[in-house]
Every structure is written in C-alpha cells, then in structure tokens.
mmCIF file of C-alpha atoms in Angstrom:
data_model
loop_
_atom_site.group_PDB
_atom_site.id
_atom_site.type_symbol
_atom_site.label_atom_id
_atom_site.label_comp_id
_atom_site.label_asym_id
_atom_site.label_seq_id
_atom_site.Cartn_x
_atom_site.Cartn_y
_atom_site.Cartn_z
ATOM 1 C CA MET A 161 -24.283 -50.537 17.222
ATOM 2 C CA TYR A 162 -22.225 -50.483 20.512
ATOM 3 C CA ILE A 163 -19.120 -51.746 18.828
ATOM 4 C CA LYS A 164 -19.289 -48.974 15.969
ATOM 5 C CA LEU A 165 -19.843 -46.223 18.794
ATOM 6 C CA SER A 166 -16.812 -47.410 20.647
ATOM 7 C CA HIS A 167 -14.823 -47.432 17.473
ATOM 8 C CA ILE A 168 -15.780 -43.862 16.822
ATOM 9 C CA LEU A 169 -14.933 -42.710 20.387
ATOM 10 C CA LEU A 170 -11.670 -44.488 20.143
ATOM 11 C CA LEU A 171 -10.749 -42.533 16.936
ATOM 12 C CA ILE A 172 -11.880 -39.244 18.366
ATOM 13 C CA ASN A 173 -9.419 -40.020 21.530
ATOM 14 C CA ILE A 174 -6.519 -40.850 19.129
ATOM 15 C CA VAL A 175 -7.110 -37.645 17.077
ATOM 16 C CA CYS A 176 -7.251 -35.449 20.108
ATOM 17 C CA LEU A 177 -4.175 -37.236 21.486
ATOM 18 C CA LEU A 178 -2.341 -36.599 18.275
ATOM 19 C CA TRP A 179 -3.374 -32.917 18.154
ATOM 20 C CA SER A 180 -2.282 -32.469 21.704
ATOM 21 C CA CYS A 181 1.108 -34.170 21.121
ATOM 22 C CA GLU A 182 1.745 -31.786 18.000
ATOM 23 C CA ARG A 183 0.828 -28.718 20.139
ATOM 24 C CA ASP A 184 3.163 -29.942 23.014
ATOM 25 C CA ALA A 185 5.869 -30.366 20.487
ATOM 26 C CA ILE A 186 5.372 -26.789 19.208
ATOM 27 C CA ASP A 187 5.202 -25.300 22.578
ATOM 28 C CA GLU A 188 8.424 -27.145 23.607
ATOM 29 C CA LYS A 189 10.290 -25.046 21.032
ATOM 30 C CA PHE A 190 9.381 -21.855 23.098
ATOM 31 C CA ASP A 191 9.574 -20.705 26.856
ATOM 32 C CA GLU A 192 6.773 -19.267 28.751
ATOM 33 C CA PRO A 193 5.201 -16.220 27.078
ATOM 34 C CA GLY A 194 5.619 -12.686 28.383
ATOM 35 C CA SER A 195 3.620 -9.500 27.698
ATOM 36 C CA GLU A 196 0.948 -9.152 25.053
ATOM 37 C CA MET A 197 2.046 -7.865 21.566
ATOM 38 C CA GLN A 198 0.701 -4.251 20.987
ATOM 39 C CA PHE A 199 0.839 -2.223 17.671
ATOM 40 C CA VAL A 200 0.862 1.502 16.920
ATOM 41 C CA VAL A 201 1.305 3.628 13.926
ATOM 42 C CA SER A 202 4.522 5.732 14.018
ATOM 43 C CA SER A 203 4.571 9.507 13.477
ATOM 44 C CA ASP A 204 8.006 9.292 12.298
ATOM 45 C CA ARG A 205 8.036 11.910 9.397
ATOM 46 C CA THR A 206 11.382 10.695 8.004
ATOM 47 C CA ARG A 207 9.179 8.064 6.185
ATOM 48 C CA GLY A 208 6.144 10.243 5.880
ATOM 49 C CA SER A 209 3.536 10.621 8.898
ATOM 50 C CA VAL A 210 0.355 8.721 8.056
ATOM 51 C CA THR A 211 -1.192 9.038 11.462
ATOM 52 C CA SER A 212 -3.713 11.493 10.331
ATOM 53 C CA THR A 213 -4.812 9.181 7.595
ATOM 54 C CA LEU A 214 -5.075 5.984 9.562
ATOM 55 C CA GLU A 215 -5.980 7.049 13.069
ATOM 56 C CA THR A 216 -9.584 7.499 12.554
ATOM 57 C CA GLU A 217 -12.288 5.494 14.335
ATOM 58 C CA GLY A 218 -12.900 2.253 12.497
ATOM 59 C CA SER A 219 -9.732 2.478 10.383
ATOM 60 C CA ARG A 220 -8.093 -1.004 9.629
ATOM 61 C CA PHE A 221 -4.984 -2.517 8.516
ATOM 62 C CA ALA A 222 -4.187 -6.288 7.804
ATOM 63 C CA LEU A 223 -1.419 -7.816 9.948
ATOM 64 C CA TYR A 224 0.930 -10.717 8.947
ATOM 65 C CA GLY A 225 3.677 -12.126 11.295
ATOM 66 C CA ASP A 226 5.590 -15.075 12.288
ATOM 67 C CA LYS A 227 8.167 -16.278 14.825
ATOM 68 C CA LYS A 228 10.902 -18.644 15.124
ATOM 69 C CA SER A 229 13.183 -19.904 17.969
ATOM 70 C CA LEU A 230 16.648 -18.679 18.389
ATOM 71 C CA SER A 231 17.683 -21.396 20.872
ATOM 72 C CA ASP A 232 20.577 -23.421 19.543
ATOM 73 C CA ASN A 233 19.105 -26.753 20.399
ATOM 74 C CA GLN A 234 16.020 -26.058 18.239
ATOM 75 C CA THR A 235 15.542 -26.125 14.510
ATOM 76 C CA ARG A 236 16.129 -22.469 13.456
ATOM 77 C CA ASN A 237 14.276 -22.898 10.022
ATOM 78 C CA ASP A 238 10.937 -23.545 11.816
ATOM 79 C CA VAL A 239 8.815 -20.454 11.217
ATOM 80 C CA TYR A 240 5.406 -20.517 12.785
ATOM 81 C CA THR A 241 2.758 -18.088 11.446
ATOM 82 C CA ILE A 242 1.048 -16.045 14.283
ATOM 83 C CA PHE A 243 -0.813 -13.450 12.140
ATOM 84 C CA ASN A 244 -2.240 -13.963 8.780
ATOM 85 C CA ASN A 245 -4.531 -11.260 7.313
ATOM 86 C CA THR A 246 -5.604 -10.407 10.913
ATOM 87 C CA PRO A 247 -7.469 -7.284 10.903
ATOM 88 C CA VAL A 248 -6.341 -4.536 13.274
ATOM 89 C CA SER A 249 -8.802 -1.670 14.157
ATOM 90 C CA TYR A 250 -8.370 1.632 15.433
ATOM 91 C CA THR A 251 -10.849 1.712 18.394
ATOM 92 C CA GLY A 252 -11.028 4.055 21.299
ATOM 93 C CA ASN A 253 -7.736 5.748 20.565
ATOM 94 C CA SER A 254 -5.662 2.496 20.126
ATOM 95 C CA TRP A 255 -5.118 -0.293 17.803
ATOM 96 C CA LYS A 256 -6.678 -3.637 18.787
ATOM 97 C CA TYR A 257 -7.094 -7.218 17.180
ATOM 98 C CA ASP A 258 -9.297 -10.081 18.394
ATOM 99 C CA THR A 259 -7.117 -13.016 19.653
ATOM 100 C CA PRO A 260 -4.166 -11.806 21.894
ATOM 101 C CA GLN A 261 -0.576 -12.882 20.970
ATOM 102 C CA TYR A 262 2.369 -12.809 23.431
ATOM 103 C CA TRP A 263 6.021 -12.101 23.264
ATOM 104 C CA PHE A 264 8.227 -15.544 23.881
ATOM 105 C CA PRO A 265 11.778 -15.055 24.848
ATOM 106 C CA ASN A 266 14.666 -16.341 22.585
ATOM 107 C CA CYS A 267 12.547 -15.752 19.597
ATOM 108 C CA GLU A 268 12.838 -13.784 16.334
ATOM 109 C CA TYR A 269 9.664 -12.038 15.014
ATOM 110 C CA SER A 270 8.699 -10.656 11.794
ATOM 111 C CA PHE A 271 5.641 -8.515 10.739
ATOM 112 C CA VAL A 272 4.195 -7.132 7.687
ATOM 113 C CA ALA A 273 1.162 -4.717 7.803
ATOM 114 C CA LEU A 274 -0.872 -3.580 4.705
ATOM 115 C CA HIS A 275 -3.425 -0.761 4.673
ATOM 116 C CA PRO A 276 -6.249 -0.775 3.904
ATOM 117 C CA ALA A 277 -7.451 -4.019 5.086
ATOM 118 C CA SER A 278 -9.043 -6.517 2.421
ATOM 119 C CA THR A 279 -6.968 -5.083 -0.379
ATOM 120 C CA GLY A 280 -6.480 -7.434 -3.494
ATOM 121 C CA ASN A 281 -5.429 -10.981 -2.991
ATOM 122 C CA THR A 282 -2.916 -11.821 -0.506
ATOM 123 C CA THR A 283 -0.636 -14.856 0.391
ATOM 124 C CA TYR A 284 1.857 -15.033 3.258
ATOM 125 C CA GLY A 285 4.605 -17.349 4.085
ATOM 126 C CA ASN A 286 8.112 -17.507 5.529
ATOM 127 C CA SER A 287 7.894 -13.750 6.310
ATOM 128 C CA THR A 288 7.117 -12.806 2.816
ATOM 129 C CA LEU A 289 3.784 -11.005 1.868
ATOM 130 C CA LYS A 290 2.625 -11.252 -1.777
ATOM 131 C CA LEU A 291 -0.342 -8.953 -2.878
ATOM 132 C CA LYS A 292 -1.837 -9.367 -6.326
ATOM 133 C CA TYR A 293 -3.644 -6.140 -7.169
ATOM 134 C CA THR A 294 -5.648 -5.068 -10.225
ATOM 135 C CA ILE A 295 -6.599 -1.383 -10.764
ATOM 136 C CA PRO A 296 -10.342 -0.967 -10.632
ATOM 137 C CA ASP A 297 -12.266 -0.125 -13.781
ATOM 138 C CA ASN A 298 -13.484 3.009 -12.161
ATOM 139 C CA PHE A 299 -10.528 5.326 -11.506
ATOM 140 C CA SER A 300 -12.365 6.808 -8.432
ATOM 141 C CA ASP A 301 -12.230 3.454 -6.752
ATOM 142 C CA THR A 302 -8.392 3.333 -6.708
ATOM 143 C CA ARG A 303 -6.993 3.292 -3.100
ATOM 144 C CA ASP A 304 -3.885 4.593 -1.614
ATOM 145 C CA ILE A 305 -2.161 1.366 -0.604
ATOM 146 C CA MET A 306 0.547 1.630 2.172
ATOM 147 C CA ALA A 307 2.708 -1.232 3.831
ATOM 148 C CA SER A 308 4.915 -1.476 6.766
ATOM 149 C CA THR A 309 7.427 -4.002 8.165
ATOM 150 C CA HIS A 310 9.194 -4.843 11.373
ATOM 151 C CA ARG A 311 11.672 -7.529 12.467
ATOM 152 C CA ARG A 312 13.153 -7.935 15.996
ATOM 153 C CA LYS A 313 14.741 -10.352 18.316
ATOM 154 C CA ASN A 314 13.492 -10.946 21.815
ATOM 155 C CA HIS A 315 16.225 -12.177 24.017
ATOM 156 C CA ALA A 316 15.372 -13.523 27.606
ATOM 157 C CA GLY A 317 15.338 -10.882 30.210
ATOM 158 C CA SER A 318 15.175 -8.073 27.788
ATOM 159 C CA SER A 319 12.232 -5.591 28.286
ATOM 160 C CA SER A 320 12.990 -3.253 25.463
ATOM 161 C CA SER A 321 12.351 -5.991 22.814
ATOM 162 C CA THR A 322 8.746 -6.356 24.023
ATOM 163 C CA LYS A 323 7.743 -2.789 23.601
ATOM 164 C CA GLN A 324 5.001 -1.807 21.216
ATOM 165 C CA VAL A 325 5.705 -2.496 17.552
ATOM 166 C CA ARG A 326 5.809 0.928 15.746
ATOM 167 C CA LEU A 327 4.621 0.436 12.170
ATOM 168 C CA ASN A 328 6.266 3.011 9.742
ATOM 169 C CA PHE A 329 4.002 2.882 6.719
ATOM 170 C CA PHE A 330 4.770 4.001 3.387
ATOM 171 C CA HIS A 331 3.097 4.215 -0.055
ATOM 172 C CA ILE A 332 3.513 1.373 -2.370
ATOM 173 C CA LEU A 333 1.729 2.699 -5.547
ATOM 174 C CA SER A 334 2.363 5.756 -7.632
ATOM 175 C CA LYS A 335 0.379 8.913 -7.376
ATOM 176 C CA LEU A 336 -0.633 10.864 -10.464
ATOM 177 C CA ASN A 337 -2.252 14.403 -10.628
ATOM 178 C CA PHE A 338 -2.725 16.793 -13.522
ATOM 179 C CA ARG A 339 -2.839 20.717 -13.557
ATOM 180 C CA LEU A 340 -4.859 22.548 -16.139
ATOM 181 C CA ASN A 341 -3.586 26.061 -17.159
ATOM 182 C CA TYR A 342 -6.032 28.352 -19.082
ATOM 183 C CA ALA A 343 -6.110 32.132 -19.004
ATOM 184 C CA GLU A 344 -9.554 32.842 -20.406
ATOM 185 C CA SER A 345 -12.924 32.792 -18.642
ATOM 186 C CA PHE A 346 -15.366 29.960 -19.096
ATOM 187 C CA ASP A 347 -18.372 28.391 -17.967
ATOM 188 C CA LYS A 348 -17.131 24.892 -17.612
ATOM 189 C CA ILE A 349 -14.530 22.467 -19.081
ATOM 190 C CA ASP A 350 -14.936 18.778 -19.732
ATOM 191 C CA VAL A 351 -11.556 17.009 -19.385
ATOM 192 C CA SER A 352 -11.190 13.561 -20.679
ATOM 193 C CA LEU A 353 -7.839 11.802 -20.003
ATOM 194 C CA ALA A 354 -6.640 8.518 -21.099
ATOM 195 C CA LEU A 355 -3.586 6.528 -20.023
ATOM 196 C CA GLU A 356 -3.009 3.937 -22.716
ATOM 197 C CA ASP A 357 -1.012 0.705 -22.799
ATOM 198 C CA VAL A 358 -0.615 0.648 -18.920
ATOM 199 C CA ASN A 359 -0.157 -2.423 -16.794
ATOM 200 C CA ARG A 360 -3.477 -2.849 -14.904
ATOM 201 C CA THR A 361 -2.276 -5.824 -12.849
ATOM 202 C CA GLY A 362 0.765 -6.565 -10.767
ATOM 203 C CA THR A 363 2.102 -8.577 -7.730
ATOM 204 C CA PHE A 364 3.680 -6.660 -4.840
ATOM 205 C CA SER A 365 6.064 -8.688 -2.777
ATOM 206 C CA ILE A 366 7.574 -7.564 0.513
ATOM 207 C CA THR A 367 9.834 -9.102 3.081
ATOM 208 C CA PRO A 368 11.260 -7.584 6.449
ATOM 209 C CA ALA A 369 15.056 -7.106 6.056
ATOM 210 C CA SER A 370 17.261 -9.777 7.750
ATOM 211 C CA LEU A 371 18.961 -9.076 10.990
ATOM 212 C CA SER A 372 22.739 -9.333 11.448
ATOM 213 C CA SER A 373 24.102 -11.710 14.243
ATOM 214 C CA ASP A 374 24.072 -8.653 16.528
ATOM 215 C CA GLY A 375 21.246 -6.783 15.326
ATOM 216 C CA LEU A 376 18.127 -6.504 17.441
ATOM 217 C CA GLN A 377 15.448 -4.855 15.111
ATOM 218 C CA THR A 378 14.793 -3.081 11.871
ATOM 219 C CA ASP A 379 12.195 -1.441 9.910
ATOM 220 C CA ASP A 380 14.004 -1.913 6.714
ATOM 221 C CA CYS A 381 12.486 -4.281 4.032
ATOM 222 C CA GLU A 382 12.907 -5.560 0.508
ATOM 223 C CA TYR A 383 10.039 -4.972 -1.793
ATOM 224 C CA SER A 384 9.353 -5.198 -5.572
ATOM 225 C CA TRP A 385 6.491 -5.268 -8.080
ATOM 226 C CA GLY A 386 6.437 -8.072 -10.582
ATOM 227 C CA ASP A 387 4.126 -10.111 -12.829
ATOM 228 C CA LEU A 388 2.898 -6.980 -14.678
ATOM 229 C CA SER A 389 0.201 -7.758 -17.135
ATOM 230 C CA ASP A 390 -3.351 -6.944 -18.291
ATOM 231 C CA LYS A 391 -2.207 -3.872 -20.495
ATOM 232 C CA GLY A 392 -5.123 -1.542 -21.167
ATOM 233 C CA THR A 393 -6.419 1.965 -20.954
ATOM 234 C CA VAL A 394 -7.391 3.777 -17.826
ATOM 235 C CA GLY A 395 -9.936 6.444 -18.743
ATOM 236 C CA ILE A 396 -10.806 9.647 -16.528
ATOM 237 C CA GLU A 397 -13.638 12.047 -17.098
ATOM 238 C CA ILE A 398 -13.632 15.247 -15.028
ATOM 239 C CA THR A 399 -15.850 18.512 -15.248
ATOM 240 C CA VAL A 400 -14.198 21.658 -14.247
ATOM 241 C CA ILE A 401 -16.332 24.573 -13.231
ATOM 242 C CA ASP A 402 -14.467 27.758 -12.329
ATOM 243 C CA PRO A 403 -15.979 30.827 -14.219
ATOM 244 C CA ASN A 404 -13.122 33.208 -12.924
ATOM 245 C CA ALA A 405 -10.128 30.861 -13.557
ATOM 246 C CA ASP A 406 -7.982 33.091 -11.721
ATOM 247 C CA ASN A 407 -6.166 30.336 -10.071
ATOM 248 C CA MET A 408 -5.115 28.904 -13.540
ATOM 249 C CA ASN A 409 -2.850 31.786 -14.486
ATOM 250 C CA ASN A 410 0.112 30.716 -12.207
ATOM 251 C CA ASN A 411 0.718 26.923 -11.436
ATOM 252 C CA GLY A 412 -2.743 25.798 -12.787
ATOM 253 C CA MET A 413 -5.543 24.186 -11.069
ATOM 254 C CA PRO A 414 -5.104 20.435 -9.986
ATOM 255 C CA LEU A 415 -7.873 18.217 -11.350
ATOM 256 C CA PHE A 416 -7.666 16.048 -8.160
ATOM 257 C CA PRO A 417 -7.660 16.858 -4.581
ATOM 258 C CA GLU A 418 -4.175 16.411 -3.259
ATOM 259 C CA ASN A 419 -5.206 13.487 -0.939
ATOM 260 C CA ASP A 420 -7.367 11.812 -3.513
ATOM 261 C CA ALA A 421 -5.327 11.488 -6.808
ATOM 262 C CA LEU A 422 -5.036 8.790 -9.314
ATOM 263 C CA PHE A 423 -3.133 5.826 -7.927
ATOM 264 C CA MET A 424 -1.439 3.677 -10.264
ATOM 265 C CA ILE A 425 0.658 0.249 -10.315
ATOM 266 C CA PRO A 426 4.374 1.214 -10.573
ATOM 267 C CA GLN A 427 5.876 0.330 -13.894
ATOM 268 C CA PRO A 428 9.108 2.288 -14.400
ATOM 269 C CA ASP A 429 10.264 0.084 -17.274
ATOM 270 C CA ASN A 430 7.019 0.808 -19.364
ATOM 271 C CA LYS A 431 8.333 3.470 -21.895
ATOM 272 C CA ASP A 432 5.286 3.369 -24.253
ATOM 273 C CA ILE A 433 2.441 4.812 -22.383
ATOM 274 C CA THR A 434 0.349 7.247 -24.292
ATOM 275 C CA LEU A 435 -1.248 10.170 -22.369
ATOM 276 C CA SER A 436 -4.204 11.549 -24.364
ATOM 277 C CA ILE A 437 -6.116 14.693 -23.324
ATOM 278 C CA THR A 438 -9.353 16.088 -24.819
ATOM 279 C CA CYS A 439 -10.739 19.354 -23.360
ATOM 280 C CA THR A 440 -14.246 20.584 -24.413
ATOM 281 C CA ILE A 441 -14.747 24.382 -23.110
ATOM 282 C CA TYR A 442 -17.978 25.869 -22.854
ATOM 283 C CA LYS A 443 -18.319 29.605 -23.053
ATOM 284 C CA GLY A 444 -22.022 30.541 -23.201
ATOM 285 C CA GLU A 445 -23.214 29.271 -26.462
ATOM 286 C CA ASN A 446 -19.715 28.827 -27.836
ATOM 287 C CA ILE A 447 -18.075 25.381 -27.579
ATOM 288 C CA GLU A 448 -14.301 24.816 -28.287
ATOM 289 C CA GLU A 449 -12.475 21.493 -28.360
ATOM 290 C CA TYR A 450 -8.731 20.851 -27.803
ATOM 291 C CA THR A 451 -7.002 17.649 -28.151
ATOM 292 C CA SER A 452 -3.349 16.319 -27.640
ATOM 293 C CA SER A 453 -1.311 13.323 -26.791
ATOM 294 C CA ALA A 454 2.186 12.409 -25.788
ATOM 295 C CA VAL A 455 4.323 9.372 -25.079
ATOM 296 C CA ILE A 456 5.341 9.233 -21.474
ATOM 297 C CA GLU A 457 7.341 6.901 -19.301
ATOM 298 C CA GLY A 458 6.074 4.757 -16.360
ATOM 299 C CA TRP A 459 6.193 5.464 -12.636
ATOM 300 C CA GLU A 460 8.238 4.310 -9.697
ATOM 301 C CA PRO A 461 6.569 3.242 -6.442
ATOM 302 C CA GLY A 462 6.324 5.872 -3.688
ATOM 303 C CA LYS A 463 6.496 8.947 -5.893
ATOM 304 C CA ALA A 464 4.127 11.730 -6.849
ATOM 305 C CA TYR A 465 3.851 12.720 -10.478
ATOM 306 C CA THR A 466 2.154 15.909 -11.602
ATOM 307 C CA TYR A 467 1.552 16.520 -15.395
ATOM 308 C CA SER A 468 0.864 20.139 -16.314
ATOM 309 C CA PHE A 469 -0.892 20.997 -19.616
ATOM 310 C CA THR A 470 -1.850 24.389 -21.052
ATOM 311 C CA LEU A 471 -4.713 25.179 -23.347
ATOM 312 C CA GLN A 472 -3.685 27.629 -26.111
ATOM 313 C CA PRO A 473 -6.473 29.385 -27.637
ATOM 314 C CA LEU A 474 -4.779 30.842 -30.578
ATOM 315 C CA ILE A 475 -3.828 27.583 -32.123
ATOM 316 C CA LYS A 476 -6.455 25.303 -30.366
ATOM 317 C CA ASP A 477 -3.857 23.167 -29.106
ATOM 318 C CA ILE A 478 -2.791 21.486 -25.684
ATOM 319 C CA TYR A 479 0.792 22.046 -24.699
ATOM 320 C CA ILE A 480 1.732 19.068 -22.275
ATOM 321 C CA ASP A 481 4.483 20.663 -20.027
ATOM 322 C CA VAL A 482 7.262 18.987 -17.989
ATOM 323 C CA VAL A 483 6.243 16.765 -15.179
ATOM 324 C CA SER A 484 7.099 17.186 -11.599
ATOM 325 C CA VAL A 485 8.262 14.236 -9.733
ATOM 326 C CA LYS A 486 8.416 14.342 -5.896
ATOM 327 C CA ASP A 487 9.140 11.730 -3.214
ATOM 328 C CA TRP A 488 5.614 10.861 -1.862
ATOM 329 C CA LEU A 489 6.206 12.320 1.694
ATOM 330 C CA PRO A 490 4.456 15.030 3.517
ATOM 331 C CA GLY A 491 6.431 18.326 3.132
ATOM 332 C CA GLY A 492 8.817 16.446 0.745
ATOM 333 C CA ASP A 493 11.004 18.893 -1.364
ATOM 334 C CA ASN A 494 12.719 16.468 -3.678
ATOM 335 C CA ASN A 495 11.582 17.841 -6.967
ATOM 336 C CA ILE A 496 12.852 16.604 -10.260
ATOM 337 C CA GLU A 497 11.744 18.168 -13.550
ATOM 338 C CA VAL A 498 11.401 15.442 -16.101
ATOM 339 C CA PRO A 499 11.171 16.820 -19.773
ATOM 340 C CA ARG A 500 8.352 15.686 -22.222
ATOM 341 C CA LYS A 501 9.559 12.620 -23.863
#
C-alpha cells in the first residue's frame, strides 16, 4: 500500500511539473503584463449607434479574442486564445467580465464580439468566429444579432494601444417589415404571411481584418454567410385592429414595430422565394378574404426591407407594391426602390 501511494504522489508531482513547464514556456513568449483590458460599446453613428439597445442593466454580449507575440525571436504563428464565449455584462454603467485579462507589450490582439450572448452554436479559433444559426419556428422568437471586431498591436511603451476597446456593433441579419394599405373602415384584419423556400439555417463567419506592417489597429473585418440549408416556410399570423384606418391612407401601417421586425438569414442569391399573403377582413357581420402571392428575391446582411401591399376592395385583390431597401442604420437615408419581380 505504501509503494502504491508513493507512485501516485510521484505521478502527481510529474504532472504538476509538466504543467508548470508548459505555463513557463507560454509566459516566456510575453513580457510583463500591463493594464487591465476594458471594453465599451461605441456610439459612433457612422456604423449605427446601438448603445440604447445594448447599454441596459443585465445586457450581455459574448466575447472572443486571442493574442500573439510580435517579437522577432518568437514564433509569430503561435496564437493564444484569451476569450472564448466569455460573457460581458452591462452592470452599474460599465461592461464587466469575470476573469481580468491584461495587455502584454509587443503583442497583437484580435477580438470578436457577438450580441446577444448564447446565440446559436459558436466555434472560435485563429481569430475567426463561426456561428451556426437556425431561424426559430416561432417568428416572434427571432433575434436581432449583432457582431463587432477589433484588432490592434500593443507596442512596448505605447499607452494609446492599451486604451479601452470600443466595439462598433453592426447587424448581421436582414430585417423585414410589411406595410398594409386599406382605405375602408373595419373591425379587424387577420393577416397571414408566408415566406416559402427560404433557407432557415446558415453559418456566419467573421474575422478581424489584417493589419499592415505599420498599421496599429482596425475595426474592419471580413464576414460572410455560408452553408445555407434547411429550406422551408416561415409563417406569420398577425391581427390588425384599427377601426378608423386613417393611418393606412398614405404610407400604410407597419405590421411590426420598427425595432421588433422579422429577422431573416441573409440569402441574396436565393431568387425563388414566394411571398404569400392572405387577409381576412371583418366588418360587423361581413367577412371578406383577399389572397395574393409574388416571387421575390433574397436579402443582403445589414439591410432593412419593407414590403408594401394594398387591399383593393373592387376586385378583392392584393397589390404587392415595390419593396423599400435601406441600409440598416439609425437615420439612414440610403433608399433604393426595387420593383416587384
């Protein structure tokens, strides 16, 4: 029994020694750490301010990041992950995470952030985040997903390179809304929408842009949606109650609130999506039903699409009008009219 115990103790010592040597080998690649890393959400409106959306108590985003040494005598390809799906929470007017990380001089750092946290299935490696996402069965469960990147070099003696990381979030999905035009009064309208042959699953990949030899930092990135699959139908049922219908005579009434529309996986190459609409109108004891459909094209990431349709009582038909396409930015005025296909 004594011999066996000594063997176990010896094995534990060897494992601890190997772990210590491995840690020493990693630490030797970096100098002494500096100040603690801190993160803030940018209010730079050039990419769309999202501070009002994110900076609420308890809001969280997931943080990913790595570092590598820039010293000539070190292996430049060795990349060490320092954040991997790490939750960062807005608490007490600041963004906080559990285990502090510190800036090391003569290193290059890469960060990717994803909001909301716990979105889809994510994998991270070599500065690239991949998110596999499937549209929920219930359209009201879809979320506005945003991402941000940052890459910088921290040279020894540079105080500016250890300042807060300002995350410029942008929308990675496509936003859809629908406007209903109807000139007559009614008690209520039941609207049934269906988007047929849409890809419900896709993989979003994002990597911070590389730095030039003399570049110090960048918020630029490379991203794409791929592996689109799971074609099916997204169905939406909405009841409109507006007896006066005065606001329908001009630009129509949006079926979704502006900040809670339908979020879809971008699929600009999908040219065969069918938009089907059925409207059941209740006027006292009278019930009228209108139906129509149209083939539409898919959507690009970071753009907002608004489809307008008009109920025409004389012929009991629905006219699907042009679709308005805008860059998905607060106050954006990039408006492109796309004719019905």
